[in-house]
XYZ file of C-alpha atoms in Angstrom:
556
model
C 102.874 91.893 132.692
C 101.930 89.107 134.067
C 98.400 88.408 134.481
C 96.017 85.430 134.698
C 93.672 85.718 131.830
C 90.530 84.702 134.718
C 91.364 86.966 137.397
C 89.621 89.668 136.681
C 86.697 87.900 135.973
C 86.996 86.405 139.265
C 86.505 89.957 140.564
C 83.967 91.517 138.351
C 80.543 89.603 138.985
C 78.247 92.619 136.979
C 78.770 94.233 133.251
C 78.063 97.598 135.904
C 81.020 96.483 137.943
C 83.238 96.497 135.265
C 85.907 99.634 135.752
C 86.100 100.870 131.621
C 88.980 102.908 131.883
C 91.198 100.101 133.465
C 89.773 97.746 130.753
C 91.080 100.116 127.773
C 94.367 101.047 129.687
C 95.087 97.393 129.822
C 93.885 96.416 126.565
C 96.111 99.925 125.155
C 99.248 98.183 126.913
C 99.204 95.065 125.426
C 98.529 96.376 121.996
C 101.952 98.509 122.409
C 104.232 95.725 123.386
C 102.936 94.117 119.941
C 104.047 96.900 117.790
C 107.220 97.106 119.713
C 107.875 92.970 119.267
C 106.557 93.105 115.708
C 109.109 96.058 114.872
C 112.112 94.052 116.364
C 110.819 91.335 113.896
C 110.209 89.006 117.496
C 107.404 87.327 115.999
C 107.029 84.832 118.389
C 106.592 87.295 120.992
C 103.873 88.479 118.746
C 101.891 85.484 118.692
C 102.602 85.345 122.424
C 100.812 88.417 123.529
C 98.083 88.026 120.939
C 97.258 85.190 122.339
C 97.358 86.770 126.211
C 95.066 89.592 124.460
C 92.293 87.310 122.712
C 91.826 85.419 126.201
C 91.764 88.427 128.652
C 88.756 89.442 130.219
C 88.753 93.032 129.674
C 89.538 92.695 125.997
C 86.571 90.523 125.452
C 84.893 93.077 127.456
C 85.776 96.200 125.615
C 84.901 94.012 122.259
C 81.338 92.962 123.955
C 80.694 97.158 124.660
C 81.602 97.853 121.024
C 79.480 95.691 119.733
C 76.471 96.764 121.617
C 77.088 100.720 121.353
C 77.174 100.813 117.824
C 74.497 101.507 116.002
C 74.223 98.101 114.846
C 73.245 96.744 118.117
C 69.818 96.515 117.729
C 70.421 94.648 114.402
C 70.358 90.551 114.755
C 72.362 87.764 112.613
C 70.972 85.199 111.480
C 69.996 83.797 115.323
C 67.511 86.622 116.330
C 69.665 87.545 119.109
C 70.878 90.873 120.446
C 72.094 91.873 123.883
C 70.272 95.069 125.226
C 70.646 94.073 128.916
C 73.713 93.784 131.264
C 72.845 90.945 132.155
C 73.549 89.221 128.505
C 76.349 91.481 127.712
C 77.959 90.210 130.954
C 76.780 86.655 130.105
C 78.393 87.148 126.580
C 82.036 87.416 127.751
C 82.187 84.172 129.900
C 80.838 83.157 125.974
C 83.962 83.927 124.100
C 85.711 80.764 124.228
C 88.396 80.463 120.733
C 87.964 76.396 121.670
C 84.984 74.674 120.251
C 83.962 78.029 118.869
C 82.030 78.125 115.354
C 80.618 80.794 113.830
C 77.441 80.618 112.241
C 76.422 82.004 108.482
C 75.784 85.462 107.645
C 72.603 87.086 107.090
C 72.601 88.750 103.703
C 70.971 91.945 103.002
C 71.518 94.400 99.891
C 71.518 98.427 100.344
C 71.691 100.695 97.500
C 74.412 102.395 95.642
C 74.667 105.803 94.125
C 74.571 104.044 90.588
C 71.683 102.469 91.034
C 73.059 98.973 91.800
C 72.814 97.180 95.093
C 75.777 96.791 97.071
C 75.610 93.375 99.511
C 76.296 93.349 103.210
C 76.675 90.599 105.343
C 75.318 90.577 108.955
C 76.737 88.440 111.665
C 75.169 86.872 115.043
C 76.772 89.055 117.728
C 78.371 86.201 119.053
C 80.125 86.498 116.046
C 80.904 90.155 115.855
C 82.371 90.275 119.619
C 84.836 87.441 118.452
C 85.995 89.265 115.241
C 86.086 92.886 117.354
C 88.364 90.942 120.086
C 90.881 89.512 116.800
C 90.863 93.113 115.680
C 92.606 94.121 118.895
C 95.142 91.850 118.280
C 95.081 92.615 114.544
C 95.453 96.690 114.145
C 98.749 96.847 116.055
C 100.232 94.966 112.890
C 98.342 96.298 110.560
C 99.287 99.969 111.470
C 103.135 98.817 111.891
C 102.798 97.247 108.329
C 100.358 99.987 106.305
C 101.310 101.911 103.394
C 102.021 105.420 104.710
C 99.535 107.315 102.564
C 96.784 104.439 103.391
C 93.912 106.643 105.085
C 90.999 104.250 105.188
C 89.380 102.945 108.329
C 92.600 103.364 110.558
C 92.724 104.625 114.035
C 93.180 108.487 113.832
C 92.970 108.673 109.754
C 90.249 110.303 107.938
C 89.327 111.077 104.724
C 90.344 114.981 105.331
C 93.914 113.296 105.457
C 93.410 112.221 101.962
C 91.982 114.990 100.632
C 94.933 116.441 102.569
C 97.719 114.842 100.686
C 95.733 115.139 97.356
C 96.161 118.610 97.540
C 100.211 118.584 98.944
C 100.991 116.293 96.359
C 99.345 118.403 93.312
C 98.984 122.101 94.801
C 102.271 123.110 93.264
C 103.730 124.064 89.865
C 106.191 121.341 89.270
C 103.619 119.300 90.987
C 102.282 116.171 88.476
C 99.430 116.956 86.006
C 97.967 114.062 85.917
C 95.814 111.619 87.994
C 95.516 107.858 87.712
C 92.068 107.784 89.896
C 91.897 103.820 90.438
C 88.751 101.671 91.896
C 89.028 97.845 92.631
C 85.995 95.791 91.434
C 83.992 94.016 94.346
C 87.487 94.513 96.401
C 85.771 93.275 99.828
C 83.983 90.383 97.703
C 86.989 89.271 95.490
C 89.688 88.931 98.294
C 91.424 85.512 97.552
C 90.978 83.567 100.461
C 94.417 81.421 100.019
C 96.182 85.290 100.038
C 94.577 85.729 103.284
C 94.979 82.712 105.070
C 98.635 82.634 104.047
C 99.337 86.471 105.129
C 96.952 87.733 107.781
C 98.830 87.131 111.046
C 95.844 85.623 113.446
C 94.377 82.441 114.400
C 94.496 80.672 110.870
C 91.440 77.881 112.173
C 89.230 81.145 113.713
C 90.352 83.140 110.208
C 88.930 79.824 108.033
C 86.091 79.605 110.034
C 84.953 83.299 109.100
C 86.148 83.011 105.534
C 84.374 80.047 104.750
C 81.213 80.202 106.782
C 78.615 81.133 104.198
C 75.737 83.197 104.095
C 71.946 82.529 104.043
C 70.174 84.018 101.884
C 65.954 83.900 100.944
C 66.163 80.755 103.729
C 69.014 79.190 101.571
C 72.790 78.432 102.803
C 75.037 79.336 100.065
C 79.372 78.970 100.477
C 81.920 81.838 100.270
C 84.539 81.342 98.187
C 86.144 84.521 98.214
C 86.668 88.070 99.899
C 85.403 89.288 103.364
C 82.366 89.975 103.659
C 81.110 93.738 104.147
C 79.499 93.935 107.413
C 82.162 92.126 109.479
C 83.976 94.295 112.008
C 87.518 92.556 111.272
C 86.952 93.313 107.093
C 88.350 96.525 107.020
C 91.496 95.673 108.679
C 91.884 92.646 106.664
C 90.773 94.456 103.295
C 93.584 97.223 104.393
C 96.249 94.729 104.674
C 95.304 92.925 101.623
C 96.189 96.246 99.637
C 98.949 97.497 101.614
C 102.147 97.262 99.964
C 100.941 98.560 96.646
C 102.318 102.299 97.478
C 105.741 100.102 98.335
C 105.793 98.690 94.640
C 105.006 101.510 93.043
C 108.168 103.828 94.466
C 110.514 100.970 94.283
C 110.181 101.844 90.446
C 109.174 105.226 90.690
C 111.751 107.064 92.736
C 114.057 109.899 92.954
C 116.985 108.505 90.449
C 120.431 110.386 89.392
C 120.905 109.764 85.729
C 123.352 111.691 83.478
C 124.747 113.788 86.140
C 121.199 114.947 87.553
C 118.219 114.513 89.492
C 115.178 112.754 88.008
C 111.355 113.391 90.027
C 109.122 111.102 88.590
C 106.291 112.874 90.545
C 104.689 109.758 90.953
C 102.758 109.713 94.210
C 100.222 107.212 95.860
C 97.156 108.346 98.099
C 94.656 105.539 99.288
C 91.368 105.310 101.033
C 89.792 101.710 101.612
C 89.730 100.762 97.743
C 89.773 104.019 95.816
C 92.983 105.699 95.718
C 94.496 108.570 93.181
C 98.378 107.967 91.636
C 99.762 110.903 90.349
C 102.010 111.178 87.713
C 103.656 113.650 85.046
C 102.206 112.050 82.289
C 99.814 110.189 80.946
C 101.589 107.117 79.170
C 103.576 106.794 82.981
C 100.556 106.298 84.663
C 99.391 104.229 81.666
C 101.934 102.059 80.434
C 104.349 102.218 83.464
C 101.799 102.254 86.554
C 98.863 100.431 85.768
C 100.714 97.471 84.656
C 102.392 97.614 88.252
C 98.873 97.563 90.022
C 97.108 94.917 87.788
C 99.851 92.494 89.024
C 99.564 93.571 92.525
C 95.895 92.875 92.779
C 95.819 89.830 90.572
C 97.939 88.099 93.416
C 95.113 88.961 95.683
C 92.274 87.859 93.558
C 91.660 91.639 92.755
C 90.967 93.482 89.418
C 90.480 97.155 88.852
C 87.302 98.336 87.699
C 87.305 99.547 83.859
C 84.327 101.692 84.574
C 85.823 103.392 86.912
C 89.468 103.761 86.504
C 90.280 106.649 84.353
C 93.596 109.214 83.752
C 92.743 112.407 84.343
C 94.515 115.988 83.587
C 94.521 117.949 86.869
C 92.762 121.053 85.058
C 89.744 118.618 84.100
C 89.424 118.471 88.019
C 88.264 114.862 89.509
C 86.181 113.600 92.446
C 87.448 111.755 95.150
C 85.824 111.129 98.489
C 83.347 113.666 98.185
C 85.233 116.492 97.105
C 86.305 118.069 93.771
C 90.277 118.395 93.105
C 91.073 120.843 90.343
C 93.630 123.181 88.884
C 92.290 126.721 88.077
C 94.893 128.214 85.958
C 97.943 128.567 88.906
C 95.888 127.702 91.970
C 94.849 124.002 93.004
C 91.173 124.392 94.874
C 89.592 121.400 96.548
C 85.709 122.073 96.626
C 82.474 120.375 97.455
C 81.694 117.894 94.425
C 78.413 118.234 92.749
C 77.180 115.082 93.265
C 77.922 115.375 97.077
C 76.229 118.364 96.954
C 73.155 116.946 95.021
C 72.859 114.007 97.469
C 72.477 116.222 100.631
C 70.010 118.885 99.172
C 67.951 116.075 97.940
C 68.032 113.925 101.528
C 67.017 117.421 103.099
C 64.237 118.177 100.948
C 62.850 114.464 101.025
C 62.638 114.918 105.087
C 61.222 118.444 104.672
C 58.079 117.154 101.850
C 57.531 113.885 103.968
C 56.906 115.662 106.913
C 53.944 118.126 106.180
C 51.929 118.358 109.609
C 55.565 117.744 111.856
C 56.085 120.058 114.580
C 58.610 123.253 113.778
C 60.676 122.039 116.376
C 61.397 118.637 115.813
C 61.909 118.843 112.129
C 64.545 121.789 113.228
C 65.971 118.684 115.366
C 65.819 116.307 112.674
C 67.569 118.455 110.058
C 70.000 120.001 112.491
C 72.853 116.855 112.791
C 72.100 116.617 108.810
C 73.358 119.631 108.219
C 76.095 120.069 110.546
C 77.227 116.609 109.609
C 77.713 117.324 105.895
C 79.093 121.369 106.616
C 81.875 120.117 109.159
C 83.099 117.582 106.386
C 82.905 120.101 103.706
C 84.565 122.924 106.015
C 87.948 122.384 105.094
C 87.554 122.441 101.524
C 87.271 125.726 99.388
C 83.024 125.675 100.328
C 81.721 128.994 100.773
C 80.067 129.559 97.591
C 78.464 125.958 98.371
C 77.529 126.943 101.628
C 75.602 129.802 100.791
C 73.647 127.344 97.692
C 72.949 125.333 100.729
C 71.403 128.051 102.901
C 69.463 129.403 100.152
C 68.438 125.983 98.548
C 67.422 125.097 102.286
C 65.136 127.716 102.482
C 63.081 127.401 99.527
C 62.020 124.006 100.973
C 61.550 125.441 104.632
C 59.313 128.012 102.967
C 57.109 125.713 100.540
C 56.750 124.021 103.547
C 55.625 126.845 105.495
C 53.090 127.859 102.461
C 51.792 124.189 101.968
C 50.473 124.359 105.705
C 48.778 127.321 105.828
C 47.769 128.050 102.131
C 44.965 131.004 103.493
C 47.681 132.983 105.432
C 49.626 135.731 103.363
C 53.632 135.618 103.307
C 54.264 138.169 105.821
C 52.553 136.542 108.757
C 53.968 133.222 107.481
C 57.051 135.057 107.958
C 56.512 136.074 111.652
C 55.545 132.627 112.733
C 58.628 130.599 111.601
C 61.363 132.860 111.271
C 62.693 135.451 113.643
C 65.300 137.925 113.445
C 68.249 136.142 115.860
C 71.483 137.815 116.170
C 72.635 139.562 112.342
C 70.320 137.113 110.927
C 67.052 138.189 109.986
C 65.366 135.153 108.179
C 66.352 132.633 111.180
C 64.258 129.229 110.751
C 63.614 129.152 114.533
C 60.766 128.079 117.038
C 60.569 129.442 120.777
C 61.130 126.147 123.607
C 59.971 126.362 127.286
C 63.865 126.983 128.428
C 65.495 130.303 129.338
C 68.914 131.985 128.330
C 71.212 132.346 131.202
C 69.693 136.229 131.076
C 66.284 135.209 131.674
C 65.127 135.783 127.593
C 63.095 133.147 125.464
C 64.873 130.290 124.416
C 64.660 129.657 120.163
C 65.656 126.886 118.867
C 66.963 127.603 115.022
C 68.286 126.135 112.658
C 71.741 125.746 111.781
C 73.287 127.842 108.802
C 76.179 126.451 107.056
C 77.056 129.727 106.062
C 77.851 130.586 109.816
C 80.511 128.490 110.192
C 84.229 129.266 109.496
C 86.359 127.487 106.794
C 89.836 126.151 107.519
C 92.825 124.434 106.340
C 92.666 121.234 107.818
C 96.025 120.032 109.616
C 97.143 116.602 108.150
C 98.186 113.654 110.212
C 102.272 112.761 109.610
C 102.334 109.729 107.073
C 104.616 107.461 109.405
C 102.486 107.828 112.714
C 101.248 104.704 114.540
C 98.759 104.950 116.887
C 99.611 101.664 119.137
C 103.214 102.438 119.478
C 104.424 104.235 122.710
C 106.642 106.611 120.463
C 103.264 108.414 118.954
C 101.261 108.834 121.657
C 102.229 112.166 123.058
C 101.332 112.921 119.252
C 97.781 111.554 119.171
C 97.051 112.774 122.330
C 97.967 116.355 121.535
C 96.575 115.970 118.252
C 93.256 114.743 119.638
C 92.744 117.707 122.200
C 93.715 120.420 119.124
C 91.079 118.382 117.344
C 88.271 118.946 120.278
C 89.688 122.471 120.981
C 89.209 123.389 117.346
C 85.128 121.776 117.295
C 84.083 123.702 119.797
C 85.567 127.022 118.675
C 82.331 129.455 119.141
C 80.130 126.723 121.113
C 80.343 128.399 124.921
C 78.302 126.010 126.636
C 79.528 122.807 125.289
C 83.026 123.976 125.657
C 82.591 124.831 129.554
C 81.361 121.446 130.074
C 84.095 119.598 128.180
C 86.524 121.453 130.550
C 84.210 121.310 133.436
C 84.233 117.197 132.910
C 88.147 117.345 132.152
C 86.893 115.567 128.887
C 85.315 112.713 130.382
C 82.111 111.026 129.352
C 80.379 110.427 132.925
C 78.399 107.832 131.417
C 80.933 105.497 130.601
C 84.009 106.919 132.063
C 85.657 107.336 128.739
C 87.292 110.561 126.802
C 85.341 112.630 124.494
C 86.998 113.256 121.274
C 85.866 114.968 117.883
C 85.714 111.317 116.482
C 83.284 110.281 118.762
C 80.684 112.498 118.315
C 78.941 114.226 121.417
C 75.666 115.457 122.859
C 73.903 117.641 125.896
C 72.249 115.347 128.388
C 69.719 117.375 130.583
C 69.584 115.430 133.799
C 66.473 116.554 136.486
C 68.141 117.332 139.806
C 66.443 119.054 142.638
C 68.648 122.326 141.940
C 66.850 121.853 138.614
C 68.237 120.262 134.917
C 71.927 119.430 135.198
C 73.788 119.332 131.989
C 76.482 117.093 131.288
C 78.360 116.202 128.095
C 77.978 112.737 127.071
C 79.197 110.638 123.720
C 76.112 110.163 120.820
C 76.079 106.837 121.878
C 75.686 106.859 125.430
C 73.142 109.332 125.026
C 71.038 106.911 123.079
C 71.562 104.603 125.813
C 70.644 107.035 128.512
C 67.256 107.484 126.423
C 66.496 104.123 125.233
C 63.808 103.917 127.611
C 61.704 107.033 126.463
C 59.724 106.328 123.512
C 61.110 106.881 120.262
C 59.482 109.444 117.482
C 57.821 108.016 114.700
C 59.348 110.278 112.023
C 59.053 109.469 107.645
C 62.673 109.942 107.569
């Protein structure tokens, strides 16, 4: 492949000129030949083409659009600059230069944590963010190669149903281990050593120092970083990832299938990891305590890493424990992975804040508000043992829909209350629903409802295969099928969304990319003079396509 880095560029004059799906094709090629170079141990190959990638125009490109169709791209570092037009995203590539470049502090801000502490994330320019993005390119393809097999946190493909996924496989039996080492690493993003990193990350080491050691500004003040990489930054995760990875490696070089005295011994020690929190199993509790922990103490401390005494615990599996959301716990013979309480708590409480904030809000739009709220926390919770939880949600739900109902007309009785907001649709007969202006393809009144997370069907989920890598040639039949089971599966039931995807062959015509479960989607109603035109479009270029129109003022 050989191909002048300025060619293209040459070529392409416009950010609307720019052909996407050549871009990522390109980009997707490169990334390949790394794994393939980096598994042959050819490691000056690898610097080769990571070099070709961080100076070619389409990856700087790609890294530009990700950067400004996230939903951070309205949020400015510590310059005041964002790029909303093509005209500076365009202007932005011919900016990413690695020579002379310097980037500037971050801007510190603090969000809040479920304990009550603040948790600190660091902003950078976008300048700064496209730069990091275009190192992650050349970054993931090693990282994946390299990762711990049962590593599931921000990596291409991986999600935390994969975790909760091999929770369960590695516990769900009888000869399965009994108890859990559940293991968090204090500050793990702000305690990174930066001599570990500098000394094993494989990218530019002068662009890597740069980042680590550019400070943040904080209340108008400059102040250094010492350590870690800092939340916020696009490249953290990767680097946080590789920081860690090798830990599952240590562990089973100890704890291993062994033949002593003429037979077979099963430590059932097993390692399960998402970002910094991550389960070992074992069959009892001195292993995980005087055999395990020891092992992981001296694995972080080489990093600049400690675990967390407050929350690193030993569990037995019929005590049940929490992780990522979801409740993992031994009923006599049977293993059951449910919705934790404190998940549950969190999104009945967000729901009825919206609902008592917004007295006087129309019926319809708080149906819209509530709607992706909803669906967002039922399709995580779907593949978990949920259906009790579902219907605590339904009811919960409408306790609050009906105070609210009361609360705005307090002279009306119950039964015309009743008629107004809720309407008998389908089996259900208490349907939170409001009649629009559109039709039904039979001519009847459109309602928009609400959606009930008792309606929807719970699954097993299907696990990815530990060893897969996404940037190597040998997966990507895999993915690919994977991806399209994945789609097929979300849009089980949904008859118009489902003609379209097939209608559009999967394609976004926005931005000429596929449409995938991961990505999210949405109905775009285009005028046309046949009338609206529907087409499926990604979340995020639908915000695009309606960043124009004037956004609600809602007390969300």
């Amino acid at each position: 492949m050989n191909v002048k880095t300025c060619a293209t560029s040459d070529v392409v004059k416009r950010w609307e000129d720019i052909d996407w799906n050549k871009a990522t094709i390109y980009v997707k090629k490169l990334q390949i030949r790394i794994v393939k170079a980096q598994k042959e141990g050819k490691y000056n190959k690898v610097k080769s083409l990571q070099y070709l990638l961080s100076h070619s125009f389409y990856a700087k490109a790609l890294a530009v659009k990700k950067v400004t169709d996230n939903k951070g791209k309205r949020t400015a570092g510590v310059d005041g600059e964002i790029w909303n037009t093509p005209e500076s995203k365009f202007y932005a590539i011919m900016k990413m230069k690695s020579r002379g470049y310097k980037p500037q502090p971050l801007k510190r801000v603090y969000i809040p944590k479920k304990n009550g502490k603040k948790r600190p994330l660091s902003i950078p320019t976008m300048i700064d963010r496209a730069m990091q993005t275009l190192y992650k390119f050349t970054l993931e393809p090693i990282a994946e190669t390299t990762a711990d097999p049962n590593s599931y946190g921000f990596r291409v493909g991986r999600c935390t149903q994969d975790a909760i996924e091999q929770c369960f496989t590695s516990l769900n039996k009888g000869k399965s281990a009994k108890w859990v080492l559940e293991g968090d690493i204090k500050g793990c993003f702000d305690n990174i050593s930066h001599e570990w990193i500098l000394d094993n990350i494989p990218i530019d080491r002068n662009i890597l120092k740069k980042w680590l050691k550019s400070g943040y500004i904080e209340t108008g003040k400059l102040f250094p970083t010492e350590t870690g990489s800092p939340q916020g930054s696009p490249i953290s995760p990767v680097i946080s990832n590789m920081v860690l990875d090798g830990l599952e490696t240590v562990i089973k070089e100890k704890y291993h299938k062994k033949f002593i005295n003429g037979a077979w011994y099963f430590p059932k020690v097993n390692f399960i990891r998402y970002a910094d929190d991550f389960i070992v199993t074992g069959e009892s509790y001195e292993l995980l305590e005087k055999g395990v922990m020891p092992i992981i103490k001296e694995f972080l401390t080489e990093r600049g890493l400690e675990l967390s005494e407050e929350k690193t615990v030993i569990t037995h599996i019929t005590e049940g424990f929490d992780f990522l959301g979801c409740n993992i716990r031994m009923y006599g013979n049977k293993l059951l992975t449910t919705p934790a309480q404190k998940n549950y708590k969190a999104i009945i409480e967000k729901i009825r804040k919206i609902i008592k904030r917004n007295p006087s809000i129309k019926q319809e739009i708080l149906i819209r508000i509530l709607n992706p709220i909803i669906r967002g926390w039922v399709n995580y919770q779907k593949f978990n043992v949920s259906s009790k939880r579902f219907e605590d949600l339904d009811y919960d739900i409408w306790k609050a829909l009906w105070n609210w109902c009361k609360r705005r007309h307090p002279k009306k009785g119950k039964k015309w209350i009743a008629n107004k907001y809720f309407h008998v649709i389908g089996t259900r007969t208490w349907t939170f629903s409001v009649k629009t202006d559109g039709k039904i393809d039979n001519g009847e009144d459109f309602y928009l409802k609400l959606v009930y997370a008792t309606n929807t069907d719970i699954r097993r989920f299907t696990k990815i295969k530990a060893e897969t890598n996404p940037f190597d040639s040998e997966w990507q039949i895999y993915f690919e099928e994977r991806e399209d089971l994945k789609m097929r599966n979300e849009l089980r039931g949904r008859r118009i969304i489902n003609n379209l995807w097939k209608m559009q062959k999967g394609i976004c015509p926005y931005c000429s990319t596929k449409i995938t479960a991961d990505t999210d989607f949405r109905i775009h109603q285009q005028d046309s003079p046949l009338g609206k035109k529907k087409y499926l479009v990604h979340s995020e270029c639908h915000r695009n396509l309606h960043d124009k129109t004037k956004d609600l003022e809602l007390a969300l």
